[in-house]
PDB file of N, CA and C in Angstrom:
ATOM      1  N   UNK A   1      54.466  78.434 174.995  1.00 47.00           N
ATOM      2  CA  UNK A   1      54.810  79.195 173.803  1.00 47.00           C
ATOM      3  C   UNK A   1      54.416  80.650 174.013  1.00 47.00           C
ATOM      4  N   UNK A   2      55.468  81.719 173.324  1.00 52.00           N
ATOM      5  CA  UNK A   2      54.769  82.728 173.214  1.00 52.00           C
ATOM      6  C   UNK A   2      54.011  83.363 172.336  1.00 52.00           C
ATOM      7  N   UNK A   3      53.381  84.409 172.379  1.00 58.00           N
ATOM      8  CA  UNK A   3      52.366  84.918 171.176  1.00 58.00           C
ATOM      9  C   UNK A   3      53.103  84.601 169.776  1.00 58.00           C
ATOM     10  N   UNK A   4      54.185  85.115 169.754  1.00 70.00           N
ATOM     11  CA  UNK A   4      54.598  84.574 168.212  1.00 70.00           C
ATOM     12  C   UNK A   4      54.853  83.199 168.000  1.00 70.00           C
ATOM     13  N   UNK A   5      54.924  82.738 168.810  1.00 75.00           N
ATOM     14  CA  UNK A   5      55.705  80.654 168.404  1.00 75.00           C
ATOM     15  C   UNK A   5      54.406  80.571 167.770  1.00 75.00           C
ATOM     16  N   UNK A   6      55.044  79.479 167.185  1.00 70.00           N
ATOM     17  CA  UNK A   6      54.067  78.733 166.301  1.00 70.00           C
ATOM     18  C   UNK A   6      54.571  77.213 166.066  1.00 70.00           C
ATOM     19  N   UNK A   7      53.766  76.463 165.754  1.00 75.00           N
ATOM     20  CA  UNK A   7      54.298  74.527 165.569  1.00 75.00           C
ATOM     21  C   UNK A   7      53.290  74.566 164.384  1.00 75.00           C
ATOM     22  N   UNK A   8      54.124  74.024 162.759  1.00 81.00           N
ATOM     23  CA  UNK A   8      53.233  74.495 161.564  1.00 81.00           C
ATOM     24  C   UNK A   8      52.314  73.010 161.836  1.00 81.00           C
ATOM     25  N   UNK A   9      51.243  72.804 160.984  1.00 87.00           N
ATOM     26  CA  UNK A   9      51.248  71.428 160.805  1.00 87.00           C
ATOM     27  C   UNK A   9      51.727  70.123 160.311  1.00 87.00           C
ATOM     28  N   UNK A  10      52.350  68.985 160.956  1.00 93.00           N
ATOM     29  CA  UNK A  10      53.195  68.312 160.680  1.00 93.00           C
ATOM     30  C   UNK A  10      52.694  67.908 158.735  1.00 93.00           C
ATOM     31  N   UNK A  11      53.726  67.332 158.064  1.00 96.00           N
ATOM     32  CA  UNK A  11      53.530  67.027 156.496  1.00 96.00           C
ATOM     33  C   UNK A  11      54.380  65.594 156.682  1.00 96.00           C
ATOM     34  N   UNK A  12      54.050  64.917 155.133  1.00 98.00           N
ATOM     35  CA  UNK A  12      55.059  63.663 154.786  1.00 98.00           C
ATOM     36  C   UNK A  12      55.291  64.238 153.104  1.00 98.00           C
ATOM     37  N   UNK A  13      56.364  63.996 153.576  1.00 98.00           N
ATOM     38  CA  UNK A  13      57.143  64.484 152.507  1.00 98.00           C
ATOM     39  C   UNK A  13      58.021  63.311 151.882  1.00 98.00           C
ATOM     40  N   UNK A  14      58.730  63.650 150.990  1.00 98.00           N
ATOM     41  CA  UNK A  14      59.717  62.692 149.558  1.00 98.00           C
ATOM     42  C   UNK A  14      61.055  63.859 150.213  1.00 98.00           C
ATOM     43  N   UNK A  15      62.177  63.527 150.845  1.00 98.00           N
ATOM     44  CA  UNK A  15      63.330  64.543 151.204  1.00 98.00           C
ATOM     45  C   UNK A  15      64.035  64.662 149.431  1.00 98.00           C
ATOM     46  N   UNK A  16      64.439  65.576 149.572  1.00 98.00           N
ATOM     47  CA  UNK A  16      65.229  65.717 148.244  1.00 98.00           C
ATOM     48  C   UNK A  16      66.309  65.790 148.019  1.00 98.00           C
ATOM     49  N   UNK A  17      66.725  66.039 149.561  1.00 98.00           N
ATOM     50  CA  UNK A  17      68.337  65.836 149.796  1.00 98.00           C
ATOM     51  C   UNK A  17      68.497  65.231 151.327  1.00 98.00           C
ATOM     52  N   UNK A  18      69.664  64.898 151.626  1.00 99.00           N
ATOM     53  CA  UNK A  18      70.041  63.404 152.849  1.00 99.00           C
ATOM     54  C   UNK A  18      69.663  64.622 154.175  1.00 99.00           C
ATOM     55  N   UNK A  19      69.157  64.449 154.875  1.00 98.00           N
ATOM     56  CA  UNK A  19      68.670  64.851 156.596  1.00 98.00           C
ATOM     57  C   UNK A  19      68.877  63.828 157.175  1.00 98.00           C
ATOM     58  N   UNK A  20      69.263  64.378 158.666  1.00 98.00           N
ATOM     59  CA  UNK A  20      69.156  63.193 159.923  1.00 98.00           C
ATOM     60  C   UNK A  20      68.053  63.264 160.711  1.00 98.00           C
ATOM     61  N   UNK A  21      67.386  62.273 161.178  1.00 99.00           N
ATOM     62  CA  UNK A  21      66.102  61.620 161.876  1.00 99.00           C
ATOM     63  C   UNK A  21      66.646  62.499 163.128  1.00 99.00           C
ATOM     64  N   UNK A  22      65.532  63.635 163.485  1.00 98.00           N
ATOM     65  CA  UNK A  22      65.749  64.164 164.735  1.00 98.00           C
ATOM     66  C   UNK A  22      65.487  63.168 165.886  1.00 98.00           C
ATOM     67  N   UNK A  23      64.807  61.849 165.777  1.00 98.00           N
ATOM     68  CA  UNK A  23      64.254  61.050 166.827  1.00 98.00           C
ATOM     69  C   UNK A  23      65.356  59.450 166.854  1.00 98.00           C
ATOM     70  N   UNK A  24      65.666  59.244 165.921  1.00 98.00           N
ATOM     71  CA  UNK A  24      66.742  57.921 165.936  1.00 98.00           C
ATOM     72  C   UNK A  24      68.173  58.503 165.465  1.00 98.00           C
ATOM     73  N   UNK A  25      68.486  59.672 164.746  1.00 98.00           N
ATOM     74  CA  UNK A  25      69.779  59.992 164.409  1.00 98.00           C
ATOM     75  C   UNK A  25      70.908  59.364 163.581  1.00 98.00           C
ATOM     76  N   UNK A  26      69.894  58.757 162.760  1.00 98.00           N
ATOM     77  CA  UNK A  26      70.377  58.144 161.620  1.00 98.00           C
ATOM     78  C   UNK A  26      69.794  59.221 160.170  1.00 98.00           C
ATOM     79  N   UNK A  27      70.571  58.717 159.127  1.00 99.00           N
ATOM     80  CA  UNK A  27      70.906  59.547 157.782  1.00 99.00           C
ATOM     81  C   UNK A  27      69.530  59.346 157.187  1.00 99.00           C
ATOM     82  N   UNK A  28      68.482  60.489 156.529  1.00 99.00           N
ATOM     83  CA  UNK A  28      67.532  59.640 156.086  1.00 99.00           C
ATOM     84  C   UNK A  28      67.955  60.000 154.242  1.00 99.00           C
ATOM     85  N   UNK A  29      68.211  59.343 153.544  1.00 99.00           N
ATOM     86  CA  UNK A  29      68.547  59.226 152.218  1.00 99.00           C
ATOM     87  C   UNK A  29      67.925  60.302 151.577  1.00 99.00           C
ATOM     88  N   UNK A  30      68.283  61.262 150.261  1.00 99.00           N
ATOM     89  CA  UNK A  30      68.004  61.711 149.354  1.00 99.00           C
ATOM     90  C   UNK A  30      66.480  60.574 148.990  1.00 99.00           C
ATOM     91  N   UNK A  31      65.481  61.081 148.995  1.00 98.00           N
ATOM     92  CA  UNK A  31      64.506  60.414 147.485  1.00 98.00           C
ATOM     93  C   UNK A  31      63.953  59.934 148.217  1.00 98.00           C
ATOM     94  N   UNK A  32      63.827  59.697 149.297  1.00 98.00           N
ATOM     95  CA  UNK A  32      62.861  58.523 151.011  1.00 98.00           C
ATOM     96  C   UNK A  32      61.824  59.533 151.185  1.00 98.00           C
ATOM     97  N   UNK A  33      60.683  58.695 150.837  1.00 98.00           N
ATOM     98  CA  UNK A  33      59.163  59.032 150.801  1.00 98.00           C
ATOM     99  C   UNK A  33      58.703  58.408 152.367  1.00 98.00           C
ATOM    100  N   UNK A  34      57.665  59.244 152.496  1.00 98.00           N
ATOM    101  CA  UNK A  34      57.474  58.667 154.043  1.00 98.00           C
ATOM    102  C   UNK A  34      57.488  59.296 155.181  1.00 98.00           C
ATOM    103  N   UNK A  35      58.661  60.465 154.925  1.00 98.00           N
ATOM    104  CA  UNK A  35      59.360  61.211 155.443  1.00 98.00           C
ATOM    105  C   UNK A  35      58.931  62.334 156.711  1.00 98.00           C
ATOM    106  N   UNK A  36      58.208  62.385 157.899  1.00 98.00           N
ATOM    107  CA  UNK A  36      57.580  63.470 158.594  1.00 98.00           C
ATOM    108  C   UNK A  36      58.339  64.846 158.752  1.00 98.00           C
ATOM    109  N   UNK A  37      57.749  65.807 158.303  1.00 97.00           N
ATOM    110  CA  UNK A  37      58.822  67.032 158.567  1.00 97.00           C
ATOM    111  C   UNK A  37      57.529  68.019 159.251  1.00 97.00           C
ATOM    112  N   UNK A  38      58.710  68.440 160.605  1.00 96.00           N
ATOM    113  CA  UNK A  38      58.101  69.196 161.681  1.00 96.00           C
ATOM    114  C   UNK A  38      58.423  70.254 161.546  1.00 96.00           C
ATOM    115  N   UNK A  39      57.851  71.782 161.679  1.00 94.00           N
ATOM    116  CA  UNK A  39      58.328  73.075 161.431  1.00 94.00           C
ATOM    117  C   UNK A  39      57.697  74.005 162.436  1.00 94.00           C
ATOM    118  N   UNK A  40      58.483  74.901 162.626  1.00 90.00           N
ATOM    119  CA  UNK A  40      57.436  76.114 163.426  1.00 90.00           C
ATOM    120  C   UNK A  40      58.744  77.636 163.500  1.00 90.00           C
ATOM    121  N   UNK A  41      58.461  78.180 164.788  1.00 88.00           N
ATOM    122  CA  UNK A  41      58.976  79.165 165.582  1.00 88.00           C
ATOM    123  C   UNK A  41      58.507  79.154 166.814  1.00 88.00           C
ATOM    124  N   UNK A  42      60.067  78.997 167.362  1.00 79.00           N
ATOM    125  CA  UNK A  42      60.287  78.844 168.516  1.00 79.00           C
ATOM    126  C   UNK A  42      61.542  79.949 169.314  1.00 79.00           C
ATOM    127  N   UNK A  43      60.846  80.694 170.376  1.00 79.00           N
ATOM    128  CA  UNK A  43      61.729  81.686 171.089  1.00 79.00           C
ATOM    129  C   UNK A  43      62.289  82.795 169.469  1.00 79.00           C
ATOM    130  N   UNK A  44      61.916  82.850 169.098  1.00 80.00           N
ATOM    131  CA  UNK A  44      62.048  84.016 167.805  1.00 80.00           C
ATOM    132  C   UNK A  44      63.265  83.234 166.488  1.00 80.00           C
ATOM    133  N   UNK A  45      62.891  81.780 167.072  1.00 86.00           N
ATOM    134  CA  UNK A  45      64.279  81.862 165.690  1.00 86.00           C
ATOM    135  C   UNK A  45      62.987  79.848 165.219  1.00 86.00           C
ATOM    136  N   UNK A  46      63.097  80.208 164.104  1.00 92.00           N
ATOM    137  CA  UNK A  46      62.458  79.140 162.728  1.00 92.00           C
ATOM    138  C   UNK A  46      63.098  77.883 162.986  1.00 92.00           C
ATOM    139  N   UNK A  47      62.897  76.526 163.485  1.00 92.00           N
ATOM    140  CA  UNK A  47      63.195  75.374 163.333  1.00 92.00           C
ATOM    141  C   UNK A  47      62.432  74.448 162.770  1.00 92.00           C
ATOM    142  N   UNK A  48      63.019  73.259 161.730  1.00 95.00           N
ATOM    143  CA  UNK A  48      62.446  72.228 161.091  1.00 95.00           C
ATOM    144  C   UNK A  48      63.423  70.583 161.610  1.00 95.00           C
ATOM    145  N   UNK A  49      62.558  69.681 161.788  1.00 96.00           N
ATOM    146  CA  UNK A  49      63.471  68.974 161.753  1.00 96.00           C
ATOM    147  C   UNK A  49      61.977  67.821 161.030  1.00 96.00           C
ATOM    148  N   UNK A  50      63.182  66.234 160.850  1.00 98.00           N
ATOM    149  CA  UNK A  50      62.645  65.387 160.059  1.00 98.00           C
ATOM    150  C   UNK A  50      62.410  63.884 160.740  1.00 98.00           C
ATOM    151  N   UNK A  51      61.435  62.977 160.788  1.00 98.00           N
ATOM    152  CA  UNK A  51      61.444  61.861 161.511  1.00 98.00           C
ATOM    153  C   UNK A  51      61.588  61.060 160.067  1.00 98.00           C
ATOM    154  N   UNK A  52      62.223  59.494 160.302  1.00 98.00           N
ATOM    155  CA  UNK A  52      62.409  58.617 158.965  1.00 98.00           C
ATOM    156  C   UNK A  52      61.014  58.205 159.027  1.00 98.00           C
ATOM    157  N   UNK A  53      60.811  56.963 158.122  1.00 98.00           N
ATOM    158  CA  UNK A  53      59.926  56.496 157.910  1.00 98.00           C
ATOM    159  C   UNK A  53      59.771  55.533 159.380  1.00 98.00           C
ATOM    160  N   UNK A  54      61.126  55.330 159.628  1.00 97.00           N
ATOM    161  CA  UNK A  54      60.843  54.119 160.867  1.00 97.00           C
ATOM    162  C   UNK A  54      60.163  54.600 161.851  1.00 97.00           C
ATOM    163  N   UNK A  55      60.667  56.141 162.552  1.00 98.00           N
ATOM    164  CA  UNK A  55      60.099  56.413 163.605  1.00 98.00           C
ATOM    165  C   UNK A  55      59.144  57.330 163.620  1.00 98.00           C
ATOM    166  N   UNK A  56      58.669  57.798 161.745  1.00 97.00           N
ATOM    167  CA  UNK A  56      57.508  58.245 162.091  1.00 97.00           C
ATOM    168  C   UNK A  56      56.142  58.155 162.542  1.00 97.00           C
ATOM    169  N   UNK A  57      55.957  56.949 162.565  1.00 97.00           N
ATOM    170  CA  UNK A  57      54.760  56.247 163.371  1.00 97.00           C
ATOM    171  C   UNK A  57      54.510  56.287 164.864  1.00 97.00           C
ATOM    172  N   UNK A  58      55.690  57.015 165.193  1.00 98.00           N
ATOM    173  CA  UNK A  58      55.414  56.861 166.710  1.00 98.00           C
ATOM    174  C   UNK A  58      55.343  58.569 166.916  1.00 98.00           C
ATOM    175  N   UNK A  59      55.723  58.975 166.371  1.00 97.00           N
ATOM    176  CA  UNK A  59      56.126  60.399 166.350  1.00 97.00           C
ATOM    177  C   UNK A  59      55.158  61.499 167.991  1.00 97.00           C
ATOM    178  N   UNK A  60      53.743  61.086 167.064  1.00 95.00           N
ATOM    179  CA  UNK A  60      53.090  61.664 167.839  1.00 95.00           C
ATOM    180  C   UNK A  60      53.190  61.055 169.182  1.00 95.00           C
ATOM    181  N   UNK A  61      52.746  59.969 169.453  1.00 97.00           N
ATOM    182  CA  UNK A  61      52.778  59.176 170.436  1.00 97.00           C
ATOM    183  C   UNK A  61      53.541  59.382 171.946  1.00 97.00           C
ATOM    184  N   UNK A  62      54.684  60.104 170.868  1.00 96.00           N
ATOM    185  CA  UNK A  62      56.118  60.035 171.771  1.00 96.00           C
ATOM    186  C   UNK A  62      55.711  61.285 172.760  1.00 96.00           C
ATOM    187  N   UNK A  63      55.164  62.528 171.581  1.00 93.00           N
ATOM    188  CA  UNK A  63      55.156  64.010 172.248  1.00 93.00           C
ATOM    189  C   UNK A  63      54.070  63.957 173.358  1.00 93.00           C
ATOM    190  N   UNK A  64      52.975  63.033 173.146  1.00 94.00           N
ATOM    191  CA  UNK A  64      52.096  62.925 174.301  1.00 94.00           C
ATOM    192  C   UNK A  64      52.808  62.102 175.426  1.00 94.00           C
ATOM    193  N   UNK A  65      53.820  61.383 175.166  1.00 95.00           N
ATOM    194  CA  UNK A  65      53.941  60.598 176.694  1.00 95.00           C
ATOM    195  C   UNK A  65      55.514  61.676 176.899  1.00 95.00           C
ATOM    196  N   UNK A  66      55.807  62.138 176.169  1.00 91.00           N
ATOM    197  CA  UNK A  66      57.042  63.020 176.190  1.00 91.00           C
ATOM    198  C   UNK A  66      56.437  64.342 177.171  1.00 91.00           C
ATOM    199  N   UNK A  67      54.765  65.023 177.023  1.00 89.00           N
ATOM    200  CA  UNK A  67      54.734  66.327 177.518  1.00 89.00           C
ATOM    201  C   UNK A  67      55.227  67.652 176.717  1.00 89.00           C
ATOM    202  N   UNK A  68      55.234  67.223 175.548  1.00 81.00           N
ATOM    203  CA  UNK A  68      55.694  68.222 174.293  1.00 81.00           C
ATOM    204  C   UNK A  68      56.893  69.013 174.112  1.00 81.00           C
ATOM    205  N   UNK A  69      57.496  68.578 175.486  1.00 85.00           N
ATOM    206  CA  UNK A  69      59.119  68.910 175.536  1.00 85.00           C
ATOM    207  C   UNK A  69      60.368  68.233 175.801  1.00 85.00           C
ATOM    208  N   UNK A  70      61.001  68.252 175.477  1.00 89.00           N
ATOM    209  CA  UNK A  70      62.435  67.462 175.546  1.00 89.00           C
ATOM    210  C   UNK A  70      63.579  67.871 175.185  1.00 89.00           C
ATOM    211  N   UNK A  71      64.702  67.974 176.378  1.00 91.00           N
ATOM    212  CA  UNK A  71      65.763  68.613 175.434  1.00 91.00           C
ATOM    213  C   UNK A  71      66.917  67.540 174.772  1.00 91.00           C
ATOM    214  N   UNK A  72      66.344  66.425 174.889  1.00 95.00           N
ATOM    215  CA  UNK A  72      67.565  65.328 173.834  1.00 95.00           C
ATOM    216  C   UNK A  72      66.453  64.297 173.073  1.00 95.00           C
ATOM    217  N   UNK A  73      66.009  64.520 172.235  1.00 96.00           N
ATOM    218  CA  UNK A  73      64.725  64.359 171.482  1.00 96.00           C
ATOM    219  C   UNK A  73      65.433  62.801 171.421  1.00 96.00           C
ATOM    220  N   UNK A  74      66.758  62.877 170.827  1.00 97.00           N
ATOM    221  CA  UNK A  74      66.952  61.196 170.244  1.00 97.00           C
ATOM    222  C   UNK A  74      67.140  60.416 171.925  1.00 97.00           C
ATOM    223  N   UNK A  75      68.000  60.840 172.707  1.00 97.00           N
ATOM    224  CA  UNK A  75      67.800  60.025 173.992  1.00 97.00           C
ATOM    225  C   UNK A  75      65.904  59.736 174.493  1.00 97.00           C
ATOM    226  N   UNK A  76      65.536  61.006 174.589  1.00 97.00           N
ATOM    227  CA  UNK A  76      63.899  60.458 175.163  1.00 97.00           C
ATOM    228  C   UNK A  76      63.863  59.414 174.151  1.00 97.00           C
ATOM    229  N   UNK A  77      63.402  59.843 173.130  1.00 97.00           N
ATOM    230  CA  UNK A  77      62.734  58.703 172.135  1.00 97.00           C
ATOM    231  C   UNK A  77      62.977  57.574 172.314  1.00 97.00           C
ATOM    232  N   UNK A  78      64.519  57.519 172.239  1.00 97.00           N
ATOM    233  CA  UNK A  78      64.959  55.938 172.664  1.00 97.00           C
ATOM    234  C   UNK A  78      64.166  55.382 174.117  1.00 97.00           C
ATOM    235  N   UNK A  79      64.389  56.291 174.785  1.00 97.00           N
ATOM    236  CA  UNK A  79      63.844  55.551 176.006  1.00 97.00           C
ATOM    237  C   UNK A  79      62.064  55.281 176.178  1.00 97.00           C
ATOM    238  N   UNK A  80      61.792  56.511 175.359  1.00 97.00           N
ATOM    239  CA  UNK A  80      60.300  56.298 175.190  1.00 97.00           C
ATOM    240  C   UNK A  80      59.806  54.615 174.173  1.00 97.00           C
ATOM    241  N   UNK A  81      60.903  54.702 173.150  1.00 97.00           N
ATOM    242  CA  UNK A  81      60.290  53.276 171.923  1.00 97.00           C
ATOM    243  C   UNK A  81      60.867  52.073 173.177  1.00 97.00           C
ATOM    244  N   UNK A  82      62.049  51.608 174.235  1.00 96.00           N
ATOM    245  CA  UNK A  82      62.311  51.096 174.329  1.00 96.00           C
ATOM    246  C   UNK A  82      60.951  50.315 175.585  1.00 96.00           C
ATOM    247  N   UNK A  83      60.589  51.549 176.135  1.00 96.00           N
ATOM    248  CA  UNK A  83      59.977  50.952 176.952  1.00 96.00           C
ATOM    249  C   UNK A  83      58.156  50.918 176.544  1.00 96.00           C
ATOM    250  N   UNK A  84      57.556  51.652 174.962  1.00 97.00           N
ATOM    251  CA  UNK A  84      56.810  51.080 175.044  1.00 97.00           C
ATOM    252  C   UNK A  84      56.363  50.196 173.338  1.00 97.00           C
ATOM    253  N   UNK A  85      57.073  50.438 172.643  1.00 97.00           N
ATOM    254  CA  UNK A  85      57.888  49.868 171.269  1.00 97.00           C
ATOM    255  C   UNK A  85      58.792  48.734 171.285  1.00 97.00           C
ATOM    256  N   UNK A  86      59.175  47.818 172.810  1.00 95.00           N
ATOM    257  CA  UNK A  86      60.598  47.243 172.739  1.00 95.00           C
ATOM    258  C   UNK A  86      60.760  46.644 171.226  1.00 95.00           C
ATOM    259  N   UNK A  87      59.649  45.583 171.010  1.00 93.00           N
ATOM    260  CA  UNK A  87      59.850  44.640 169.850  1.00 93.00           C
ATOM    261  C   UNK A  87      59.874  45.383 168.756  1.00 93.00           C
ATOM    262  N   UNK A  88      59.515  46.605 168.033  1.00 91.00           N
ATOM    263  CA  UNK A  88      59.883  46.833 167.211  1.00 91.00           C
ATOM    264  C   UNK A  88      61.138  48.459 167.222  1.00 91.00           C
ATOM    265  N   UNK A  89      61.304  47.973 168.379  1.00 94.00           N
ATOM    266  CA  UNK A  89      62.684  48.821 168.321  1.00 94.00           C
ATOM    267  C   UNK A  89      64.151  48.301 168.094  1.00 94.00           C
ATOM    268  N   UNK A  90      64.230  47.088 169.851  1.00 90.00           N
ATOM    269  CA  UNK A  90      65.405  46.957 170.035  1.00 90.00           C
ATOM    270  C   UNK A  90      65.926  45.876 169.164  1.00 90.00           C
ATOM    271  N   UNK A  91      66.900  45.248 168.613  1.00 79.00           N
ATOM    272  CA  UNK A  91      67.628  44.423 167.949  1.00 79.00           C
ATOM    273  C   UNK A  91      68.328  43.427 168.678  1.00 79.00           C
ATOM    274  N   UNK A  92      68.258  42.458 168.339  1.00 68.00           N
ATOM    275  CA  UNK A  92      69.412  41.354 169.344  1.00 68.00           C
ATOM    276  C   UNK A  92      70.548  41.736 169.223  1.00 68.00           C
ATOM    277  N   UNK A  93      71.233  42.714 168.363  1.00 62.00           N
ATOM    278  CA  UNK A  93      72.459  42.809 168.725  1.00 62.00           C
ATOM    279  C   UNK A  93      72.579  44.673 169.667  1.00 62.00           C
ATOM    280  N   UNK A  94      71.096  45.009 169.836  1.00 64.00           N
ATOM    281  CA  UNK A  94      71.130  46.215 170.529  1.00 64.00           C
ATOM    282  C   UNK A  94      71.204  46.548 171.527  1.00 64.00           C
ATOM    283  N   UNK A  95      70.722  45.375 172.480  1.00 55.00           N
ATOM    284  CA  UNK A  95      70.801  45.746 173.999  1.00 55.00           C
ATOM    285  C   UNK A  95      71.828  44.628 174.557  1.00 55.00           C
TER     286      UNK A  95
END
């Protein structure tokens, strides 16, 4: 990071209107409590994004075996829950 970036501290939030799960890429509903929302500045321009309730439990987890960077957040993740999350990731009709 440079002198200006910043990563705010993560919150759980109630969304108030529909966002997509930066980590599974599914819709997370208007009114869904639970909700992790990530914020900062990065390279001079403000980004937020939102984990659901499902994959916020791993959230952190991910960025430590991730190395705090990734440029396809929902592909790593997947590959990160699959190989150390399988059972509460994959679905019998998923793989």
């Amino acid at each position: 990071m440079s002198g200006g970036d910043f990563y705010a501290a993560p919150k759980i939030v109630t969304v108030r209107k529909a966002h997509k799960c930066a980590y599974c890429g599914e819709t997370i509903p208007a009114g869904t409590r639970g909700v992790l929302m990530e914020s900062g500045l990065w390279v001079g321009l403000f980004w937020k994004r939102y984990a659901c309730p499902r994959c916020q439990p791993y959230v952190s987890e991910f960025w430590g075996w991730q190395g705090c960077e990734s440029e396809s957040i929902e592909l790593d993740f997947d590959e990160f829950m699959r190989e150390h999350h399988r059972d509460e990731w994959v679905t019998d009709d998923d793989d």
